[in-house]
Coordinates of C-alpha atoms in Angstrom, one line a residue:
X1 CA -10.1 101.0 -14.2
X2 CA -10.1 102.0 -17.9
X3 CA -13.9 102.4 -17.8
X4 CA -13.2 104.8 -14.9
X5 CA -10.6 106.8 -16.2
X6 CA -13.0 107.6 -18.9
X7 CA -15.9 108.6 -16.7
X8 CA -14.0 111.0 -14.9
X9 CA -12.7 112.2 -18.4
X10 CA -16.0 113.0 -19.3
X11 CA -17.4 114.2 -15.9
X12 CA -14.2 117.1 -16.2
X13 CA -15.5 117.7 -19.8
X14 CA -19.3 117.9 -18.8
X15 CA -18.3 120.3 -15.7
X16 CA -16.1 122.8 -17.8
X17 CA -18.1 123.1 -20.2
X18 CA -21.6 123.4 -17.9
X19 CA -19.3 126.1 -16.8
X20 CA -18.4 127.5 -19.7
X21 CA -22.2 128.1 -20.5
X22 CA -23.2 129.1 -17.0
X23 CA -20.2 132.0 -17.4
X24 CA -21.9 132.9 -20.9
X25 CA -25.3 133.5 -19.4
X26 CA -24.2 135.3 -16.5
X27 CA -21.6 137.9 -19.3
X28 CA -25.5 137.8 -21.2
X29 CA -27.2 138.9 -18.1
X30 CA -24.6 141.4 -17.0
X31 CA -24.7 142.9 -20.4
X32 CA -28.5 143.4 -21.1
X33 CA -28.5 144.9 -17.2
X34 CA -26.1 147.6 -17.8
X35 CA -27.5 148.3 -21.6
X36 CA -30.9 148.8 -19.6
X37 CA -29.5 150.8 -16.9
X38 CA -27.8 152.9 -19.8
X39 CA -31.1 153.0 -22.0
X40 CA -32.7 154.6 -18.8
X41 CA -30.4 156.9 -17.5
X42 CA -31.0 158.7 -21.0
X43 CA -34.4 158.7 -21.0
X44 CA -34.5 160.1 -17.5
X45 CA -31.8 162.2 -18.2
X46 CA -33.4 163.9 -21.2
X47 CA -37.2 163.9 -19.2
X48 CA -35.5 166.0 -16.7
X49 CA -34.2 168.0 -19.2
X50 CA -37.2 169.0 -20.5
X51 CA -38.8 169.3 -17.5
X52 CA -36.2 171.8 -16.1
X53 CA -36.6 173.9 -19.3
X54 CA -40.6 174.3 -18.3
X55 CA -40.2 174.7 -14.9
X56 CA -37.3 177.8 -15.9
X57 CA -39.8 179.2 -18.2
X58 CA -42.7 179.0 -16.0
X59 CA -40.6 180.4 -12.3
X60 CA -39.7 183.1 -14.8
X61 CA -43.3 184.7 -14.3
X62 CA -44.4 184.8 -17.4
X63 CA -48.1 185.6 -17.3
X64 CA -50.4 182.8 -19.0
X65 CA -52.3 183.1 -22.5
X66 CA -55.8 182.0 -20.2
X67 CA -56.5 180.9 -16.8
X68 CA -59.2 178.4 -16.0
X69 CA -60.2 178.3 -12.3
X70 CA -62.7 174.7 -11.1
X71 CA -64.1 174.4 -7.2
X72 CA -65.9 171.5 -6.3
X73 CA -67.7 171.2 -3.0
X74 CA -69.1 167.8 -1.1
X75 CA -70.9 167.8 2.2
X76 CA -71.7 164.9 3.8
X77 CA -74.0 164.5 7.1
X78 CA -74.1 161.3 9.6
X79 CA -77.1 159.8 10.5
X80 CA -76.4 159.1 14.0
X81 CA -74.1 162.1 14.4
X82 CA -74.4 165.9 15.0
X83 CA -71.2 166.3 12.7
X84 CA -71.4 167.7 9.0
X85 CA -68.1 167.1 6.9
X86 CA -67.3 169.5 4.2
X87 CA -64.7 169.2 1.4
X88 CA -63.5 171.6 -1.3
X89 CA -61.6 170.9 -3.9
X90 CA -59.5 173.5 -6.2
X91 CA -57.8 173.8 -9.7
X92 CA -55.9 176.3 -10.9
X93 CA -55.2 175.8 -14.8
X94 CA -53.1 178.1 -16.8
X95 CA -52.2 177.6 -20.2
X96 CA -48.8 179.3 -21.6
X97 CA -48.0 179.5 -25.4
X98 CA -43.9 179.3 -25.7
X99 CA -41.9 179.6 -28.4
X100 CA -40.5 176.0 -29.9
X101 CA -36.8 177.3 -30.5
X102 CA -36.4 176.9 -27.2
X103 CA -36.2 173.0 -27.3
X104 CA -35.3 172.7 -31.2
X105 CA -37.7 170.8 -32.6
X106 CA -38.8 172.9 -36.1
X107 CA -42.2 173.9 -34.8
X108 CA -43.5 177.3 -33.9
X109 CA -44.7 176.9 -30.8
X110 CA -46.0 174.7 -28.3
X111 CA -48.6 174.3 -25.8
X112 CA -48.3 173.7 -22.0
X113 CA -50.7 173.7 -19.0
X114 CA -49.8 175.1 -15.2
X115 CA -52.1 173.2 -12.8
X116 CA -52.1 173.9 -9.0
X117 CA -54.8 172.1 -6.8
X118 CA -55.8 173.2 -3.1
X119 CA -58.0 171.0 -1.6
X120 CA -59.7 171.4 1.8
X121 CA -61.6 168.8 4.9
X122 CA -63.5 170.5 7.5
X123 CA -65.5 168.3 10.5
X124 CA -68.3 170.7 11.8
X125 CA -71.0 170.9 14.7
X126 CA -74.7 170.8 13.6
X127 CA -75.5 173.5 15.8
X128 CA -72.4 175.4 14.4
X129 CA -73.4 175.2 10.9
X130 CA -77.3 176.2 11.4
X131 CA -76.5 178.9 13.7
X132 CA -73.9 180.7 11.1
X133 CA -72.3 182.0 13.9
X134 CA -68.3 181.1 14.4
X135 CA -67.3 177.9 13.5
X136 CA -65.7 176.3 16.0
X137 CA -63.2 173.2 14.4
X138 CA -63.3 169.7 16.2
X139 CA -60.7 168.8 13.3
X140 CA -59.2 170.4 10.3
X141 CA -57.1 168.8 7.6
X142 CA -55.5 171.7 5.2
X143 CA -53.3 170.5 2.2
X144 CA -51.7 172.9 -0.7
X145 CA -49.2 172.2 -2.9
X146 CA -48.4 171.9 -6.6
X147 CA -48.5 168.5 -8.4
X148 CA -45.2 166.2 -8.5
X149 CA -43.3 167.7 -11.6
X150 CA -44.7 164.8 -13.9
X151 CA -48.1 165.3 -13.3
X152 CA -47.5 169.2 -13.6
X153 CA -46.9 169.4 -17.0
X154 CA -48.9 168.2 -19.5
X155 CA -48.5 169.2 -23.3
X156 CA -50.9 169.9 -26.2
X157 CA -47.9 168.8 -28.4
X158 CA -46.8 165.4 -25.9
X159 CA -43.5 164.8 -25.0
X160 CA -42.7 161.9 -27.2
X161 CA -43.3 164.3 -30.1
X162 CA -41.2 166.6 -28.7
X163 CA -38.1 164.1 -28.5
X164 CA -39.1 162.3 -31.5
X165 CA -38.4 165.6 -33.6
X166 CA -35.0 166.1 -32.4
X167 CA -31.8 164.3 -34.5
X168 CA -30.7 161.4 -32.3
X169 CA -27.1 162.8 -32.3
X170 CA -28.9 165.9 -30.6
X171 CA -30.2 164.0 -27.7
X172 CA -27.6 161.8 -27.0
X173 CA -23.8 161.6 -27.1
X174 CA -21.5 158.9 -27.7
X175 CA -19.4 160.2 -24.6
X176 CA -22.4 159.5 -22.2
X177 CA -23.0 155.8 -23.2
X178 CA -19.6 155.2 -23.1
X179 CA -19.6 156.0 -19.8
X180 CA -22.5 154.9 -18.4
X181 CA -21.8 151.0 -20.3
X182 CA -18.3 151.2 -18.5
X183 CA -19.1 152.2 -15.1
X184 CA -21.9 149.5 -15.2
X185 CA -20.0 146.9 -16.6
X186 CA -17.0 147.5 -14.0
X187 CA -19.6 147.1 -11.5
X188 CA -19.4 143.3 -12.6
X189 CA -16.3 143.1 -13.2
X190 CA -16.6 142.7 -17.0
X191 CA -13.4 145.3 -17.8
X192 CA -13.0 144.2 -21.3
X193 CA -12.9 146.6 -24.9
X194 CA -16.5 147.0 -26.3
X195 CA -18.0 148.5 -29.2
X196 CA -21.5 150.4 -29.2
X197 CA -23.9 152.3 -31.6
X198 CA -27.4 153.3 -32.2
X199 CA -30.0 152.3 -35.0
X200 CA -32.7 153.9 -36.2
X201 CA -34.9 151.1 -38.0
X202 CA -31.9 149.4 -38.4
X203 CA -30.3 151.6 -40.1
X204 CA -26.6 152.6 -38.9
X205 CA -27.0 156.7 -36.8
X206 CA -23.7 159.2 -36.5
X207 CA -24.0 157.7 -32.9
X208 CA -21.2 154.6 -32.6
X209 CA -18.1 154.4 -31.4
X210 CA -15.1 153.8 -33.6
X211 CA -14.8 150.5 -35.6
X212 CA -17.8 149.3 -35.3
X213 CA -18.8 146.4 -36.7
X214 CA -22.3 144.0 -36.3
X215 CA -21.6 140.8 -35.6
X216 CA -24.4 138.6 -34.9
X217 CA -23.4 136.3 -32.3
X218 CA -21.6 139.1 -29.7
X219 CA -24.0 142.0 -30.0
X220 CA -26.5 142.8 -27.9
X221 CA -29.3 145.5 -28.0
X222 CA -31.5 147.4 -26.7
X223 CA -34.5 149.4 -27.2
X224 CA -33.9 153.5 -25.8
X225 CA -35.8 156.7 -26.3
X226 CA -39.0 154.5 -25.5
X227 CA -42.9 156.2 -25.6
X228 CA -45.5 155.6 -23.5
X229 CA -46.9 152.5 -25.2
X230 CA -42.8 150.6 -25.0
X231 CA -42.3 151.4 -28.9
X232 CA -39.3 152.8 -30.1
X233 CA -37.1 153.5 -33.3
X234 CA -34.1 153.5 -32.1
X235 CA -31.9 150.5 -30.2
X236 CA -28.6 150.6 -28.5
X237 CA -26.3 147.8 -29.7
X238 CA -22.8 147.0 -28.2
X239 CA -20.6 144.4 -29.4
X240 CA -17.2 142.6 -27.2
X241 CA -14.9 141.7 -29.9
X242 CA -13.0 139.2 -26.9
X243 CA -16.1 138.3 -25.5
X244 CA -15.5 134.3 -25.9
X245 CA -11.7 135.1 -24.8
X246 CA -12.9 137.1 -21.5
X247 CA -15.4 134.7 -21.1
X248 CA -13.2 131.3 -21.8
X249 CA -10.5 133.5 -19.6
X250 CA -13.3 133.3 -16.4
X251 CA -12.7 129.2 -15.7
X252 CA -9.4 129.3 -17.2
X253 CA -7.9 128.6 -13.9
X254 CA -10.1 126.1 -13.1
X255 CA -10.0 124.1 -16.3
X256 CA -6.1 124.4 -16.1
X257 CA -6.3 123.0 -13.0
X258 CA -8.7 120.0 -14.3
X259 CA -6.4 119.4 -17.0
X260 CA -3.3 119.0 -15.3
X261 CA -5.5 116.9 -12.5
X262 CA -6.4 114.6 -14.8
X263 CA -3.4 114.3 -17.1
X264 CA -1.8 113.1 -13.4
X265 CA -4.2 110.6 -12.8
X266 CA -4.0 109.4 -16.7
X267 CA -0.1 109.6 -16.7
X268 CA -0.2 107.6 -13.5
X269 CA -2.7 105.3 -14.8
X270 CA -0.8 105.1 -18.1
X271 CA 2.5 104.6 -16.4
X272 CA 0.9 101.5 -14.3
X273 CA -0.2 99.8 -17.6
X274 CA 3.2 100.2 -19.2
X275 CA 4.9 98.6 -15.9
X276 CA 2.3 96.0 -16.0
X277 CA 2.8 95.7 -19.8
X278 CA 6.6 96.2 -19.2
X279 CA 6.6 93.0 -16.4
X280 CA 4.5 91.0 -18.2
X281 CA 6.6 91.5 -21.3
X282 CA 9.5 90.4 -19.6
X283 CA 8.2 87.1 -17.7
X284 CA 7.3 86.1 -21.7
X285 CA 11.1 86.7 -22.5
X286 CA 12.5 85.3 -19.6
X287 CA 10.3 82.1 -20.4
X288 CA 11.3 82.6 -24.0
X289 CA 14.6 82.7 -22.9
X290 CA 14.7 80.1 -20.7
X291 CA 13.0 77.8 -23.2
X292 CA 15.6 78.6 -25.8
X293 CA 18.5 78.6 -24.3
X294 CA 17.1 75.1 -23.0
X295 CA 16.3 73.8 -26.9
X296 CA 20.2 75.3 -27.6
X297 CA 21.5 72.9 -24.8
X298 CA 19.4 70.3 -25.3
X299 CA 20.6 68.9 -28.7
X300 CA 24.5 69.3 -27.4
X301 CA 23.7 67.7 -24.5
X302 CA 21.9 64.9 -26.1
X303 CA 24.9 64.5 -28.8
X304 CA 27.6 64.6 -25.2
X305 CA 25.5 61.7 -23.9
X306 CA 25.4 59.8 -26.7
X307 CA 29.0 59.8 -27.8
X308 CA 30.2 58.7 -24.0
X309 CA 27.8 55.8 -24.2
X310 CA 29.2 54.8 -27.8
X311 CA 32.9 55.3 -26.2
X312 CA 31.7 52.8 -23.1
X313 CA 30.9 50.3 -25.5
X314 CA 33.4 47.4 -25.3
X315 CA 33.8 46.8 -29.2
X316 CA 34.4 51.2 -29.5
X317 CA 36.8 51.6 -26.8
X318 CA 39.3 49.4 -28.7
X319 CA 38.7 51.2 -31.6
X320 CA 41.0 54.4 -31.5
X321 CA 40.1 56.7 -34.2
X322 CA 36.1 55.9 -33.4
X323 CA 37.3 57.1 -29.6
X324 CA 39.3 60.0 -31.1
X325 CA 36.0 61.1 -33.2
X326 CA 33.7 60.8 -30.7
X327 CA 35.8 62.9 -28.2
X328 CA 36.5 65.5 -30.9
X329 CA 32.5 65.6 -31.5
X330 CA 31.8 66.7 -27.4
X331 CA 34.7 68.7 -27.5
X332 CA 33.1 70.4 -30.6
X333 CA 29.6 70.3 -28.4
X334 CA 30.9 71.7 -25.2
X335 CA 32.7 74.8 -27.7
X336 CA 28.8 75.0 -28.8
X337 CA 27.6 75.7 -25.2
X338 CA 30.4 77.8 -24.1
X339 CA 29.8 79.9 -26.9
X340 CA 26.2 80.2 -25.9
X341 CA 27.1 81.4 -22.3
X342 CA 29.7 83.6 -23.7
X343 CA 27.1 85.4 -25.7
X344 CA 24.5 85.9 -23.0
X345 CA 27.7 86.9 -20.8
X346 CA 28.8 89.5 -23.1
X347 CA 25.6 90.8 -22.9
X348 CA 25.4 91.0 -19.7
X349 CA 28.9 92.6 -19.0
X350 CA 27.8 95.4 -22.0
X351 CA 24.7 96.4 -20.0
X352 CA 26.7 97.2 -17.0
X353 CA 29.4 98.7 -18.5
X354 CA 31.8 96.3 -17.5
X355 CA 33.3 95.4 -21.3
X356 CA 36.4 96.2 -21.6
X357 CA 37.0 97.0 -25.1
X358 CA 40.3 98.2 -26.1
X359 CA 41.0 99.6 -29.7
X360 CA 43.5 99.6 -31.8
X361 CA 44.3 99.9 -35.5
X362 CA 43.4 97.1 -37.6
X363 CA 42.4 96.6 -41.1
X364 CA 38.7 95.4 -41.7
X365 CA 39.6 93.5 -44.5
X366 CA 41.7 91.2 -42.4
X367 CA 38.9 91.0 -39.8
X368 CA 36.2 90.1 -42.6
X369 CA 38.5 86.6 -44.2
X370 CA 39.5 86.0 -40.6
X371 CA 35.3 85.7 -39.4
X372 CA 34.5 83.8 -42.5
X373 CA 36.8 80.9 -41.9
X374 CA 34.4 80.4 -38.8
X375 CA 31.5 79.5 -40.9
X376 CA 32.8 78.4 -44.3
X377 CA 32.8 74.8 -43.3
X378 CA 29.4 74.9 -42.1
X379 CA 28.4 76.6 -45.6
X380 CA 30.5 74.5 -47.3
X381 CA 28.3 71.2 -45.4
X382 CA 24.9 72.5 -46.4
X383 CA 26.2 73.3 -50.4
X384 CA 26.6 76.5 -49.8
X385 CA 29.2 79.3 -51.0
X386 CA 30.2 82.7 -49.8
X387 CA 30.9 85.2 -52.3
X388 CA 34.1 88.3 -51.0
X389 CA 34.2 91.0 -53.4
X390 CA 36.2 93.2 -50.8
X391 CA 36.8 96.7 -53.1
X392 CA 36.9 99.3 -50.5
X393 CA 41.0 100.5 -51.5
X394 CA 40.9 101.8 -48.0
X395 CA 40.1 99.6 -44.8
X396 CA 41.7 101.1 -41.8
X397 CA 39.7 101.3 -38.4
X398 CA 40.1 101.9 -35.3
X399 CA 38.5 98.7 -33.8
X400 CA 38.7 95.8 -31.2
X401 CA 39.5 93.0 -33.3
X402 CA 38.0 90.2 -31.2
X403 CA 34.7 91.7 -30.9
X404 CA 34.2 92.7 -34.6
X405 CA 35.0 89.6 -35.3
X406 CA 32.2 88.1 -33.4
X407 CA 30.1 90.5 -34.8
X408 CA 30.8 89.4 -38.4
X409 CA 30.4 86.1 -36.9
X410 CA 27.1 86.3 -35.6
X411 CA 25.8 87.8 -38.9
X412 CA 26.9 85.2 -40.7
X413 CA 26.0 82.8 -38.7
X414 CA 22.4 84.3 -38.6
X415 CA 22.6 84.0 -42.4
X416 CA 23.1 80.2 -42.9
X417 CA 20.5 79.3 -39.7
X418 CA 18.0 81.8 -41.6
X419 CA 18.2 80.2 -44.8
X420 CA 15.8 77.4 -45.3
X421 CA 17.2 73.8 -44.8
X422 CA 15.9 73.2 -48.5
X423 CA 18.4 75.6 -50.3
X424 CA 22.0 75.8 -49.9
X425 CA 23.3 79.7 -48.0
X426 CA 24.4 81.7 -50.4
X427 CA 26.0 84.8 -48.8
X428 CA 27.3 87.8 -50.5
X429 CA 30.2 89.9 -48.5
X430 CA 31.0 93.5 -50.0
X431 CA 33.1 96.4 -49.0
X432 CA 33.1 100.0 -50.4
X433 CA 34.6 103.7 -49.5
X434 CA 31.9 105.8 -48.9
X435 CA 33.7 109.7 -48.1
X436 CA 35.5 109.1 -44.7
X437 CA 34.1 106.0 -44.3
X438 CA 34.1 102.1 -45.2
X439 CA 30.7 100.3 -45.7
X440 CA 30.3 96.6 -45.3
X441 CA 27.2 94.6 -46.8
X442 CA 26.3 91.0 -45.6
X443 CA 23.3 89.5 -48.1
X444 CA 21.8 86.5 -47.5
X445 CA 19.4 84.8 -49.6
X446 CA 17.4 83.7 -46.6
X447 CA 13.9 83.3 -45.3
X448 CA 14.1 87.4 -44.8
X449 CA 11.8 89.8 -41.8
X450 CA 8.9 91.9 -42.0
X451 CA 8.7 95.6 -42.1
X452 CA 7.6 95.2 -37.8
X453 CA 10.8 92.8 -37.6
X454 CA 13.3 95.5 -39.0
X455 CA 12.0 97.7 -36.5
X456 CA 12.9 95.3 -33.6
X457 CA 15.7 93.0 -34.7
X458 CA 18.0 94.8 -32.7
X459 CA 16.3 94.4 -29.9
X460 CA 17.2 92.1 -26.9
X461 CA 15.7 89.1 -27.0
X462 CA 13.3 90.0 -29.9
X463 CA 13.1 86.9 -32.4
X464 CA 10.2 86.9 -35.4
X465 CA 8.0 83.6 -34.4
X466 CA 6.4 81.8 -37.4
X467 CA 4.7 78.6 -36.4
X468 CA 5.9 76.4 -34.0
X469 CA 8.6 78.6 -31.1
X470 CA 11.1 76.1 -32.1
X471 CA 11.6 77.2 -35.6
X472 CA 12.6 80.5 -34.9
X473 CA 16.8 79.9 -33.4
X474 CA 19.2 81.4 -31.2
X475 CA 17.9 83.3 -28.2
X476 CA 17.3 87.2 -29.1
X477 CA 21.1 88.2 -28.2
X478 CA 23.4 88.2 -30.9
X479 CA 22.7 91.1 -33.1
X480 CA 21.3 93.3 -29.9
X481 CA 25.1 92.4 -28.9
X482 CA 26.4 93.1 -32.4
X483 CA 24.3 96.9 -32.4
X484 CA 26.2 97.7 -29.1
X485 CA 29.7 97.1 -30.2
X486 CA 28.9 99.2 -33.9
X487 CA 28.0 101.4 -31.6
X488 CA 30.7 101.8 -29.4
X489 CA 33.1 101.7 -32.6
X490 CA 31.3 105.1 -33.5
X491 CA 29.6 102.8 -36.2
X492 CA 26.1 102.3 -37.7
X493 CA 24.0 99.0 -38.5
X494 CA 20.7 98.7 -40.2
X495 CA 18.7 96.2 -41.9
X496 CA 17.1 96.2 -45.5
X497 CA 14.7 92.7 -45.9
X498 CA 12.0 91.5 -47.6
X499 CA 10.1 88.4 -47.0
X500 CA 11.3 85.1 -48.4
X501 CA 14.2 87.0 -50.2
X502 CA 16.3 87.6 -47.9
X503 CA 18.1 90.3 -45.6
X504 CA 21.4 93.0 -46.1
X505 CA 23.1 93.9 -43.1
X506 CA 24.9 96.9 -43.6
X507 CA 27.3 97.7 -40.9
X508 CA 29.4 101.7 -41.4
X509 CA 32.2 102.5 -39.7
X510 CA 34.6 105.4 -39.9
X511 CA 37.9 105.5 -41.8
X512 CA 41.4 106.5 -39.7
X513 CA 44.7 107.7 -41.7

């Protein structure tokens, strides 16, 4: 599934940007179509130009400087026919000197040739033609007529060094490539700012638009003004300062539309794992749970057992104070399990909402010596010693006296069961005023948590395993219990720990007058 989720990842990423460079080709072509359409519109425009200025000059009936007149005759006979066919040919060349100022190019005048052509196919009789007498026409093809206006007029001095004597900025304006880029372009739909100029030898002309600048990789050129043999000095260049943005902008839609595609499909897939992750998480911490809670029994259990077999034996049952201590032992074993379902209980209730906690005004202080005397006979058992050094002047809260004390309980309690059975608990229990508020510090001098552990210690269930499951005690509850009621005193608890030395609980809650 993984391994699919990827593909499909890089399919998207392959298709966009396939896209993305098909989009750049086709801005590329669209570009170089309207610079050539441009390019040629001048030249044609300036051609006719010039050609309009001759024709003007020469409709004006000016006489020419000297006429050359050409006739060319062919006859040709069949072999197996009595028909003769004759063609003429005519030419008409005049030759007009004209002053240069007409088309500003610094000379003093130029050259041109006038040609008209009349050309002539007769199909004759034999007899007709031998007998001079009227020729009578089987077919006649007559045709007259001036030459197309490019093949009219020819120059001593040629048109390319005409144009290539007049300043660029005289032949074209930046007005008419303007427009003719902008209508082209809108033609396919590229309607974005653009920048343009023209170079001679690639050197900068007075023809560019405003603000022009050459940048490599979004100019395009081409050559205009071209002669006869495709040379040129001059090129047209035009740069799209948003070209990657109007192009990126093209399959914008669509790669939105890939994105938020496939962030579905990976969210889904993504949420899946974390259920899957989530479900398998919990069957490990209902099993831890359940083989916990089934170690906490066991030994209580076992100890129950034992003490009504002892009590069943003839020579005990006489014997009231070993009765009296054995019964005080599984009452002091059933307290153990009641506490334990009480715990998970409390929990529970918390979860749902269903703890009733009703505050009142009680003094911390009072809470702290009252929680102590719940564990200072176990310390006292194992050698220990808990230190008070209660110096907070001020230790009024507004608190559920019950539940904190459960929660000083359980962090004390957590304090002797963390401290190795090879040195004796020492704890140390501190209070200080702290602005509005009253701090209160448990230190151990226990087996202490990792950096990771911190970060999870209040979590249900969450116990640091070292070794065998069994050495890690208690089922995950207690402090995830004692973090809900801080909580719901408007209080805050956090941990500071370092391996093998131990751990500070450090529990804040806020002052009342």
């Amino acid at each position: 599934m993984s391994l699919s989720l990827v593909g499909i990842i890089f399919v998207q990423a392959y298709y966009i940007n396939n896209s993305l460079k098909n989009e750049e080709e086709q801005f590329t072509f669209n570009v170089k179509k309207a610079l050539s359409f441009t390019s040629k519109n001048i030249e044609d425009r300036e051609f006719k130009e010039y050609v309009l200025k001759f024709q003007d000059l020469l409709d004006q009936g000016v006489k020419p400087d000297t006429t050359a007149f050409r006739e060319l005759y062919l006859k040709e006979e069949g072999s197996g026919s009595n028909e003769k066919l004759i063609y003429r040919n005519s030419i008409l060349e005049e030759n007009y000197k004209l002053s240069s100022s007409i088309f500003d190019i610094g000379l003093d005048s130029i050259n041109i040739k006038k040609v008209l052509s009349d050309r002539e196919t007769k199909v004759l009789k034999s007899s007709a033609l031998e007998s001079n007498s009227n020729l009578n026409l089987d077919a006649m093809m007559f045709e007259f007529g001036k030459l197309s206006k490019g093949a009219e007029i020819f120059y001593d001095t040629a048109y390319e060094d005409l144009s290539y004597r007049v300043p660029i900025h005289k032949r074209v304006t930046k007005e008419e490539i303007e427009s003719l880029l902008k209508s082209k372009l809108n033609e396919d739909n590229i309607d974005i700012d653009f920048q343009f100029a023209i170079y001679s030898n690639d050197l900068a002309t007075k023809i560019q638009s405003e603000d022009f600048e050459l940048i490599t990789e979004s100019t395009y050129s081409v050559p205009v003004f071209q002669n006869k043999n495709d040379g040129s000095n001059y090129r047209l260049l035009v740069n799209f300062p948003k070209r990657n943005v109007f192009v990126q902008s093209s399959i914008i839609k669509m790669t939105l539309l890939s994105i938020i595609f496939t962030s579905i499909i990976i969210i889904a897939y993504t949420s899946a794992l974390m259920q899957l992750l989530k479900q398998r998480k919990i069957s490990e911490i209902k099993t831890d749970f359940i083989n916990n809670m089934t170690h906490e029994f066991k030994t209580p259990i076992a100890t129950i057992n034992l003490a009504l077999d002892a009590i069943r034996n003839p020579t005990v049952i006489t014997d009231q104070d070993k009765v009296l201590r054995y019964l005080k032992m599984i009452k002091e074993e059933n307290k153990r399990m009641h506490a334990q379902v009480e715990n998970v209980l409390r929990i529970s209730k918390l979860e749902r909402n269903e703890l009733n906690i009703s505050k009142e005004r009680v003094l911390l202080h009072d809470i702290i010596e009252d929680a102590i005397t719940h564990v200072e006979l176990i310390v006292e058992d194992r050698k220990g010693k808990i230190k008070v050094n209660l110096s907070a002047e001020n230790s009024s809260v507004l608190a559920n006296e019950t539940h904190f004390t459960n929660v000083i309980v359980n962090i004390l309690d957590n304090a002797i069961k963390y401290t190795p059975e090879s040195r004796a608990p020492i704890i140390d229990v501190t209070t200080e005023n702290v602005g509005t508020n009253i701090l209160l510090r448990i230190k151990d001098q226990g087996s202490g948590m990792s950096k990771a552990a911190q970060k999870r210690v209040f979590e249900k269930f969450y116990r640091e395993h070292t070794g065998d499951r069994h050495d890690v005690k208690g089922h995950g509850l207690g402090l995830a219990y004692v973090k809900r009621i801080v909580e719901d005193h408007q209080g805050h608890i956090s941990v500071e720990s370092e391996k093998d030395k131990g751990s500070t609980f450090i529990i804040k809650l806020p002052l009342i007058s």
